[in-house]
Amino acid sequence: MTTFRRRVAEWRLPYLRPAVIGVPQASLKADSINKPFAQRCQDLVKVIEDFPAKELHTIFPWLVESIFGSLDGILIGWNLRCLQGRMNPVEYNIAMEFLDPGGPMMKLVYKLQAEDYKFDFPVSYLPGPVKASIQERVLPDSPLYHNKVQFPPTGGLGLNLALNPFEYYIFFFALSLITQKPLPVSLHVRTSDCAYFILVDRYLSWFLPTEGSVPPPLSSSPGGTSPSPTPRTPAMPFASYGLHHTSLLKRHISHQTSVNADPASHEIWRSETLLQVFVEMWLHHYSLEMYQKMQSPHAKLEVLHYRLSVSSALHSPAQPSLQALHAYQESFTPTEEHVLVVRLLLKHLHAFANSLKPEQASPSTHSHATSPLEEFKRAAVPRFVQQKLYLFLQHCFGHWPLDASFRAVLEMWLSYLQPWRYAPEKQAQSSDSQPRCVSEKWAPFVQENLLMYTKLFVGFLNRALRTDLVSPKNALMVFRVAKVFAQPNLAEMIQKGEQLFLEPELVIPHRQHRLFTAPTVTGSFLSPWPPAVTDASFKVKSHVYGLEGQDCKYTPMFGPEVRTLVLRLAQLITQAKQTAKSISDQCVENPAGHSFLSWLGFSPTDPNGLYPANDLDEMGQDSVRKTDEYLEKALEYLRQIFRLSEAQLAQLTFALGTTQDENGKKQLPDCIVGDDGLILTPLGRYQIINGLRRFEIEYQGDSELQPIRSYEIPSLVRALFRLSSTINRRFAGQMVALCSRDDFLGSFCRYHLTEPVLANRHLLSPVGRRQVANHARGPRLSLRFLGSYRTLLSLLLVFFVASLFCIGPLPCSLLLVLGYLLYAMAMTLLTERGKLHQL
């Protein structure tokens, strides 16, 4: 910041304070179009420094929108998601210094915060579930919206939130990731290098510090601080999904002998606000079914009573319930950039929560002397993140395309599952590259996040069973998940958590009346802590029922159903390894030059080739080696996790039905024999969909009427067909007479004018087989071969080579005809000799 302040001082030297009173808002807006970016920022710094808050608050909403873009996505603002230091270093550095947590923009926020200004934020741009809830006059459970909803006067349009400057700024900053249009595919931007991604990291490091306390806000007056936001009285009563609790901050201060004992207690609300806004804007997206699962019976009853009591008291008719609930079902597809930013948030939250000292980490050490920041570290993940992240991950697992881009979601999920990776006391891996054992201290985290491990693992299994594991990118994802879950002691902790959940409720009198309702995980950490629960089984059940509802049907990860899925996955892994090896062998036998000669027509082609295009074909033998390595290790990890025996894996390999033909490559899809013929099994459908196997299907109709190939010119093929049909009709009798001769001329004509007879031709059909009558076709001329790109290119190549030897087109054509006549005569003799041997 020293460099930036020096620049500001240099900018201020020639600057004279304007004589007019008030911020030159019109001039700033005009300059935002006409002046270069550096000059605009220079003018903004001058305005922020020289004008008081009562004049700056009028330009604040415009300034925030001009930076982060409009909420409807039309205006892109400074386009921070595409701004990179290596592409635009000057603009990047200026923007980063201006928006830094200690920079001029945040100084403006704190200057307005000190005067308690409020700014209206339209509810219509909030995430779908929140928007629909507020429009139904039902307050969401997050305290972020408490005492902020402002209803319009009679005849007014829209609902608004009355936000303080810090909230308003963070709302816009977080929503710019969602509301702005996705980056075009042609624009290759690395998210981790963009200004937006780096700003998120800076804000997290500043307001959620892993060391020390939250820095105090910048203030225009010496020794001044920005006050915490004061509560506002709602203009209309609400039914709330969450319970209103006494502020933990107030409770903390009331037990201190001096309010100034811990300065962080004054400013912890900024950290809480930042995290709540990020979670609400980035994770609060899911379908209607998921939303209904979150609601406890008590909450639903409260909402029902509220609707019945206030339906007749509203000045304007409320939005119909069906219409409001329909808003939950609006399509929301997170982008890869969105997922990467959420992963950054999760990684920092783990580091933030793990920065507690060992003597502070235990809940038993809670005391009134514990600082709010320490309590916030303890509550950040379970209170703010867990529930919404679980629903967000479920949405991604169910709606993300079955392609390699799912890797971003996968890594986000795996980052959350491994908080020990971000612990300050993490140990270095051993020299033999063996994964380190997961300490028993993480057992409570595993148990209290059981569904994150078990249900989402089942969701990943179902995705993996539908993907092409021959692809190196898909094989890598299976390997990554298997490697994480195979960490020593992790599977045992997950299994222990399942045992705690599945154990029956014994006769414990004080537990018979308790309901497993959803904990207020999204509630403010400034709410009183619930009573300490020492019963681990009750904690696990509260977690599961809180996320899935009391009527959920839990499928154990180590139960027979999931074990069957794992065995199916192991079977597909084994098959994918065989397929990758077959493709590798085929690439070795058919080098790159062979395909070019085949395209030119100098070598045979296989139009019904077994293996379709695959990224293995593009990346070569190295990808085959990587795929085989990933799948081999993934299979070994799955064997360790689920204790599969070598005999079971060997039986799976045998059960694949690896019946192959003599060249060891062509395999039929997995199927069973039914009354009407072959019936595909689910495994066979998977094999066909992913191009792993196929039935041998060949064209058995008239060769002149077969579909036009990709290597043929459609218009030329059709013209040649009409020409040959005309010739065949006009000279049919002469051709029959020539082909009926028993001498060499007859054999020569038969070689060119008749098709080889395909004996024992069968019609392949699921309903059985039947012999197909051979329709005898008379002699005919076929000119279709002249409509092929390969034939024409070959002729052009011959003429070009002939021109190099000073051979003109006419002599070259005569040589070609002569050469073909010699070739045709030789083939005629060989064909007749072959027929004699067959007789």
Short mmCIF file of C-alpha atoms in Angstrom, two decimals, residues 436-738:
data_model
loop_
_atom_site.label_atom_id
_atom_site.label_comp_id
_atom_site.label_asym_id
_atom_site.label_seq_id
_atom_site.Cartn_x
_atom_site.Cartn_y
_atom_site.Cartn_z
CA ARG A 436 -0.11 -40.51 6.00
CA CYS A 437 -2.62 -41.85 8.49
CA VAL A 438 -5.61 -39.65 9.29
CA SER A 439 -5.39 -38.75 12.96
CA GLU A 440 -8.14 -39.80 15.31
CA LYS A 441 -8.63 -36.14 16.25
CA TRP A 442 -10.56 -35.75 12.97
CA ALA A 443 -13.12 -38.40 13.86
CA PRO A 444 -15.67 -35.82 15.15
CA PHE A 445 -15.43 -33.90 11.86
CA VAL A 446 -15.97 -37.08 9.85
CA GLN A 447 -18.93 -38.11 11.98
CA GLU A 448 -20.57 -34.67 11.90
CA ASN A 449 -20.14 -34.57 8.09
CA LEU A 450 -21.09 -38.20 7.49
CA LEU A 451 -23.34 -37.52 4.51
CA MET A 452 -20.59 -35.53 2.82
CA TYR A 453 -18.52 -38.70 2.78
CA THR A 454 -21.09 -41.44 2.27
CA LYS A 455 -24.02 -40.16 0.21
CA LEU A 456 -21.88 -38.08 -2.10
CA PHE A 457 -19.55 -41.04 -2.57
CA VAL A 458 -22.53 -43.06 -3.76
CA GLY A 459 -23.45 -40.18 -6.06
CA PHE A 460 -19.96 -40.26 -7.52
CA LEU A 461 -20.18 -44.02 -8.04
CA ASN A 462 -23.36 -43.58 -10.05
CA ARG A 463 -21.65 -40.95 -12.21
CA ALA A 464 -18.53 -43.08 -12.70
CA LEU A 465 -20.63 -46.02 -13.87
CA ARG A 466 -21.97 -43.84 -16.70
CA THR A 467 -18.68 -42.38 -17.93
CA ASP A 468 -16.06 -43.63 -20.35
CA LEU A 469 -13.26 -44.84 -18.10
CA VAL A 470 -10.98 -45.35 -21.09
CA SER A 471 -10.59 -41.56 -21.16
CA PRO A 472 -7.52 -40.52 -19.13
CA LYS A 473 -9.39 -37.56 -17.61
CA ASN A 474 -12.25 -39.73 -16.35
CA ALA A 475 -9.82 -42.37 -15.12
CA LEU A 476 -7.97 -39.66 -13.20
CA MET A 477 -11.17 -38.63 -11.39
CA VAL A 478 -11.86 -42.20 -10.26
CA PHE A 479 -8.26 -42.47 -9.11
CA ARG A 480 -8.45 -39.20 -7.12
CA VAL A 481 -11.59 -40.22 -5.22
CA ALA A 482 -10.28 -43.71 -4.50
CA LYS A 483 -6.96 -42.31 -3.29
CA VAL A 484 -8.60 -39.86 -0.88
CA PHE A 485 -10.95 -42.44 0.65
CA ALA A 486 -8.12 -44.98 0.90
CA GLN A 487 -6.13 -42.83 3.33
CA PRO A 488 -5.27 -44.97 6.36
CA ASN A 489 -7.88 -44.84 9.13
CA LEU A 490 -10.38 -42.75 7.11
CA ALA A 491 -12.56 -45.68 6.02
CA GLU A 492 -12.60 -46.94 9.63
CA MET A 493 -13.76 -43.52 10.90
CA ILE A 494 -16.52 -43.39 8.27
CA GLN A 495 -17.62 -46.89 9.22
CA LYS A 496 -17.63 -45.92 12.90
CA GLY A 497 -19.83 -42.92 12.06
CA GLU A 498 -22.29 -45.16 10.23
CA GLN A 499 -22.41 -47.50 13.20
CA LEU A 500 -23.22 -44.58 15.49
CA PHE A 501 -26.04 -43.49 13.18
CA LEU A 502 -27.48 -46.99 12.75
CA GLU A 503 -27.38 -47.97 16.39
CA PRO A 504 -30.93 -48.22 17.84
CA GLU A 505 -32.34 -45.74 20.30
CA LEU A 506 -32.07 -47.52 23.63
CA VAL A 507 -34.18 -46.79 26.67
CA ILE A 508 -32.71 -43.46 27.67
CA PRO A 509 -35.55 -41.46 29.26
CA HIS A 510 -34.12 -38.00 28.58
CA ARG A 511 -33.73 -38.77 24.88
CA GLN A 512 -37.23 -40.01 24.15
CA HIS A 513 -38.77 -36.56 23.70
CA ARG A 514 -36.03 -35.02 21.58
CA LEU A 515 -36.65 -34.30 17.91
CA PHE A 516 -33.93 -34.42 15.32
CA THR A 517 -34.63 -31.10 13.68
CA ALA A 518 -32.36 -29.18 11.41
CA PRO A 519 -29.83 -27.19 13.41
CA THR A 520 -29.54 -23.54 12.56
CA VAL A 521 -26.29 -24.08 10.74
CA THR A 522 -26.87 -20.97 8.71
CA GLY A 523 -27.63 -18.92 11.76
CA SER A 524 -25.32 -16.27 13.04
CA PHE A 525 -22.44 -17.43 15.15
CA LEU A 526 -23.49 -14.52 17.32
CA SER A 527 -26.29 -16.76 18.57
CA PRO A 528 -25.94 -18.64 21.87
CA TRP A 529 -24.21 -21.96 21.67
CA PRO A 530 -26.49 -24.99 22.03
CA PRO A 531 -25.95 -27.19 25.07
CA ALA A 532 -22.85 -29.34 24.76
CA VAL A 533 -23.81 -32.79 23.48
CA THR A 534 -21.45 -35.54 24.50
CA ASP A 535 -23.47 -38.32 22.91
CA ALA A 536 -21.66 -39.02 19.60
CA SER A 537 -24.57 -41.08 18.28
CA PHE A 538 -26.97 -38.21 18.84
CA LYS A 539 -24.62 -35.82 17.04
CA VAL A 540 -24.43 -38.05 13.98
CA LYS A 541 -28.18 -38.56 13.88
CA SER A 542 -28.80 -34.85 14.28
CA HIS A 543 -26.50 -34.22 11.32
CA VAL A 544 -28.19 -36.78 9.06
CA TYR A 545 -31.76 -35.91 9.99
CA GLY A 546 -30.98 -32.19 9.83
CA LEU A 547 -29.83 -32.47 6.22
CA GLU A 548 -32.08 -35.23 4.91
CA GLY A 549 -35.18 -35.03 7.10
CA GLN A 550 -36.48 -37.50 9.65
CA ASP A 551 -38.01 -39.70 6.96
CA CYS A 552 -34.74 -40.22 5.09
CA LYS A 553 -33.64 -43.68 4.01
CA TYR A 554 -29.95 -43.94 4.66
CA THR A 555 -27.88 -46.26 2.46
CA PRO A 556 -24.73 -47.34 4.35
CA MET A 557 -21.53 -46.82 2.42
CA PHE A 558 -20.26 -50.19 3.60
CA GLY A 559 -23.57 -51.97 3.09
CA PRO A 560 -24.42 -54.56 0.42
CA GLU A 561 -26.03 -52.08 -2.01
CA VAL A 562 -23.00 -49.81 -2.25
CA ARG A 563 -20.69 -52.83 -2.31
CA THR A 564 -22.54 -54.06 -5.41
CA LEU A 565 -21.96 -50.68 -7.08
CA VAL A 566 -18.27 -50.85 -6.18
CA LEU A 567 -18.00 -54.31 -7.71
CA ARG A 568 -19.66 -53.03 -10.88
CA LEU A 569 -17.18 -50.15 -10.97
CA ALA A 570 -14.29 -52.57 -10.48
CA GLN A 571 -15.64 -54.63 -13.35
CA LEU A 572 -15.80 -51.59 -15.61
CA ILE A 573 -12.30 -50.56 -14.56
CA THR A 574 -10.98 -53.98 -15.56
CA GLN A 575 -12.81 -53.79 -18.86
CA ALA A 576 -11.60 -50.24 -19.52
CA LYS A 577 -8.02 -51.39 -18.98
CA GLN A 578 -8.51 -54.13 -21.56
CA THR A 579 -10.07 -51.69 -24.01
CA ALA A 580 -7.23 -49.18 -23.56
CA LYS A 581 -4.73 -51.96 -24.21
CA SER A 582 -6.61 -52.99 -27.36
CA ILE A 583 -6.59 -49.41 -28.62
CA SER A 584 -2.89 -49.21 -27.85
CA ASP A 585 -2.20 -52.39 -29.79
CA GLN A 586 -4.29 -51.12 -32.69
CA CYS A 587 -2.33 -47.84 -32.75
CA VAL A 588 0.94 -49.78 -32.81
CA GLU A 589 -0.19 -51.97 -35.70
CA ASN A 590 -1.68 -49.02 -37.62
CA PRO A 591 0.83 -46.16 -37.57
CA ALA A 592 -0.12 -42.63 -38.49
CA GLY A 593 1.07 -42.97 -42.08
CA HIS A 594 -1.12 -45.99 -42.62
CA SER A 595 -4.32 -44.02 -42.11
CA PHE A 596 -3.17 -41.42 -44.66
CA LEU A 597 -2.48 -44.11 -47.28
CA SER A 598 -5.83 -45.67 -46.46
CA TRP A 599 -7.56 -42.34 -47.05
CA LEU A 600 -5.84 -42.10 -50.43
CA GLY A 601 -7.15 -45.54 -51.30
CA PHE A 602 -3.81 -47.38 -51.31
CA SER A 603 -4.66 -49.61 -48.37
CA PRO A 604 -7.85 -51.22 -47.15
CA THR A 605 -10.17 -49.28 -44.89
CA ASP A 606 -12.49 -50.51 -42.23
CA PRO A 607 -15.70 -48.43 -42.34
CA ASN A 608 -17.09 -50.45 -39.44
CA GLY A 609 -14.04 -49.97 -37.18
CA LEU A 610 -14.48 -51.16 -33.64
CA TYR A 611 -13.22 -48.19 -31.65
CA PRO A 612 -14.57 -44.67 -32.17
CA ALA A 613 -12.65 -41.45 -31.70
CA ASN A 614 -11.23 -41.15 -28.20
CA ASP A 615 -8.83 -38.75 -26.52
CA LEU A 616 -6.44 -41.71 -26.40
CA ASP A 617 -6.16 -41.43 -30.17
CA GLU A 618 -5.18 -37.77 -29.86
CA MET A 619 -2.62 -38.15 -27.07
CA GLY A 620 -0.97 -41.41 -28.04
CA GLN A 621 0.80 -44.07 -26.04
CA ASP A 622 1.54 -41.81 -23.09
CA SER A 623 -2.18 -41.43 -22.41
CA VAL A 624 -2.69 -45.17 -22.62
CA ARG A 625 0.04 -45.62 -20.04
CA LYS A 626 -1.49 -42.98 -17.75
CA THR A 627 -4.98 -44.46 -18.10
CA ASP A 628 -3.72 -47.92 -17.23
CA GLU A 629 -1.79 -46.53 -14.25
CA TYR A 630 -4.75 -44.54 -12.91
CA LEU A 631 -7.16 -47.46 -13.26
CA GLU A 632 -4.71 -49.94 -11.75
CA LYS A 633 -4.16 -47.78 -8.67
CA ALA A 634 -7.87 -46.93 -8.37
CA LEU A 635 -8.70 -50.65 -8.38
CA GLU A 636 -6.13 -51.27 -5.65
CA TYR A 637 -7.49 -48.39 -3.53
CA LEU A 638 -11.07 -49.68 -3.89
CA ARG A 639 -9.86 -53.10 -2.81
CA GLN A 640 -8.33 -51.54 0.32
CA ILE A 641 -11.36 -49.40 1.18
CA PHE A 642 -13.98 -52.14 0.82
CA ARG A 643 -11.69 -55.07 1.69
CA LEU A 644 -12.18 -56.84 -1.62
CA SER A 645 -10.26 -60.08 -1.95
CA GLU A 646 -8.04 -61.00 -4.87
CA ALA A 647 -10.41 -63.88 -5.61
CA GLN A 648 -13.33 -61.45 -6.04
CA LEU A 649 -11.36 -59.31 -8.48
CA ALA A 650 -10.24 -62.37 -10.41
CA GLN A 651 -13.85 -63.55 -10.58
CA LEU A 652 -14.88 -60.13 -11.95
CA THR A 653 -12.31 -60.39 -14.70
CA PHE A 654 -13.55 -63.84 -15.60
CA ALA A 655 -17.18 -62.70 -15.51
CA LEU A 656 -16.52 -60.03 -18.12
CA GLY A 657 -17.01 -62.63 -20.81
CA THR A 658 -13.77 -61.85 -22.56
CA THR A 659 -14.54 -64.07 -25.53
CA GLN A 660 -12.52 -62.62 -28.35
CA ASP A 661 -11.92 -63.52 -31.94
CA GLU A 662 -8.62 -64.70 -33.34
CA ASN A 663 -7.01 -61.24 -33.37
CA GLY A 664 -7.93 -60.65 -29.74
CA LYS A 665 -9.66 -57.30 -30.29
CA LYS A 666 -13.26 -57.55 -31.41
CA GLN A 667 -15.66 -58.24 -28.55
CA LEU A 668 -19.43 -58.26 -28.56
CA PRO A 669 -21.37 -56.19 -26.01
CA ASP A 670 -22.48 -57.95 -22.85
CA CYS A 671 -25.85 -59.61 -23.48
CA ILE A 672 -27.95 -62.63 -22.60
CA VAL A 673 -29.88 -65.02 -24.84
CA GLY A 674 -33.64 -64.64 -24.56
CA ASP A 675 -36.61 -66.18 -26.33
CA ASP A 676 -36.43 -63.57 -29.09
CA GLY A 677 -32.65 -63.54 -29.45
CA LEU A 678 -29.89 -61.53 -27.79
CA ILE A 679 -30.90 -59.03 -25.08
CA LEU A 680 -28.51 -56.32 -23.92
CA THR A 681 -27.68 -56.15 -20.22
CA PRO A 682 -27.15 -52.78 -18.47
CA LEU A 683 -23.42 -53.40 -18.85
CA GLY A 684 -23.90 -53.98 -22.57
CA ARG A 685 -25.82 -50.71 -22.94
CA TYR A 686 -23.01 -48.90 -21.13
CA GLN A 687 -20.48 -50.49 -23.50
CA ILE A 688 -22.38 -49.42 -26.61
CA ILE A 689 -23.11 -45.88 -25.39
CA ASN A 690 -19.46 -45.26 -24.56
CA GLY A 691 -18.19 -46.96 -27.71
CA LEU A 692 -16.34 -49.68 -25.83
CA ARG A 693 -17.92 -52.53 -27.81
CA ARG A 694 -20.32 -52.91 -30.69
CA PHE A 695 -22.08 -55.49 -32.80
CA GLU A 696 -20.59 -56.23 -36.20
CA ILE A 697 -23.00 -54.61 -38.62
CA GLU A 698 -22.28 -54.55 -42.33
CA TYR A 699 -24.22 -53.12 -45.23
CA GLN A 700 -25.93 -55.95 -47.16
CA GLY A 701 -28.05 -54.04 -49.64
CA ASP A 702 -27.39 -52.72 -53.11
CA SER A 703 -23.90 -51.22 -53.10
CA GLU A 704 -25.04 -48.49 -55.51
CA LEU A 705 -27.76 -47.35 -53.11
CA GLN A 706 -25.79 -47.31 -49.86
CA PRO A 707 -25.59 -43.93 -48.07
CA ILE A 708 -23.09 -41.38 -49.31
CA ARG A 709 -19.88 -41.59 -47.27
CA SER A 710 -17.99 -38.70 -45.74
CA TYR A 711 -15.13 -39.26 -48.18
CA GLU A 712 -17.44 -38.87 -51.22
CA ILE A 713 -18.70 -35.80 -53.08
CA PRO A 714 -22.52 -35.97 -52.82
CA SER A 715 -23.39 -34.10 -56.03
CA LEU A 716 -20.80 -36.03 -58.07
CA VAL A 717 -21.96 -39.39 -56.68
CA ARG A 718 -25.56 -38.62 -57.65
CA ALA A 719 -24.54 -37.50 -61.17
CA LEU A 720 -22.43 -40.62 -61.70
CA PHE A 721 -25.30 -42.81 -60.49
CA ARG A 722 -27.68 -41.28 -63.06
CA LEU A 723 -25.06 -41.70 -65.80
CA SER A 724 -24.32 -45.33 -64.96
CA SER A 725 -28.06 -46.12 -64.67
CA THR A 726 -28.63 -44.70 -68.16
CA ILE A 727 -25.77 -46.75 -69.60
CA ASN A 728 -26.98 -49.91 -67.85
CA ARG A 729 -30.53 -49.52 -69.21
CA ARG A 730 -29.34 -48.80 -72.75
CA PHE A 731 -26.71 -51.54 -73.04
CA ALA A 732 -28.16 -54.16 -70.69
CA GLY A 733 -28.49 -56.81 -73.40
CA GLN A 734 -24.95 -56.36 -74.72
CA MET A 735 -23.48 -56.59 -71.21
CA VAL A 736 -25.38 -59.81 -70.50
CA ALA A 737 -24.12 -61.32 -73.77
CA LEU A 738 -20.51 -60.38 -73.03
#
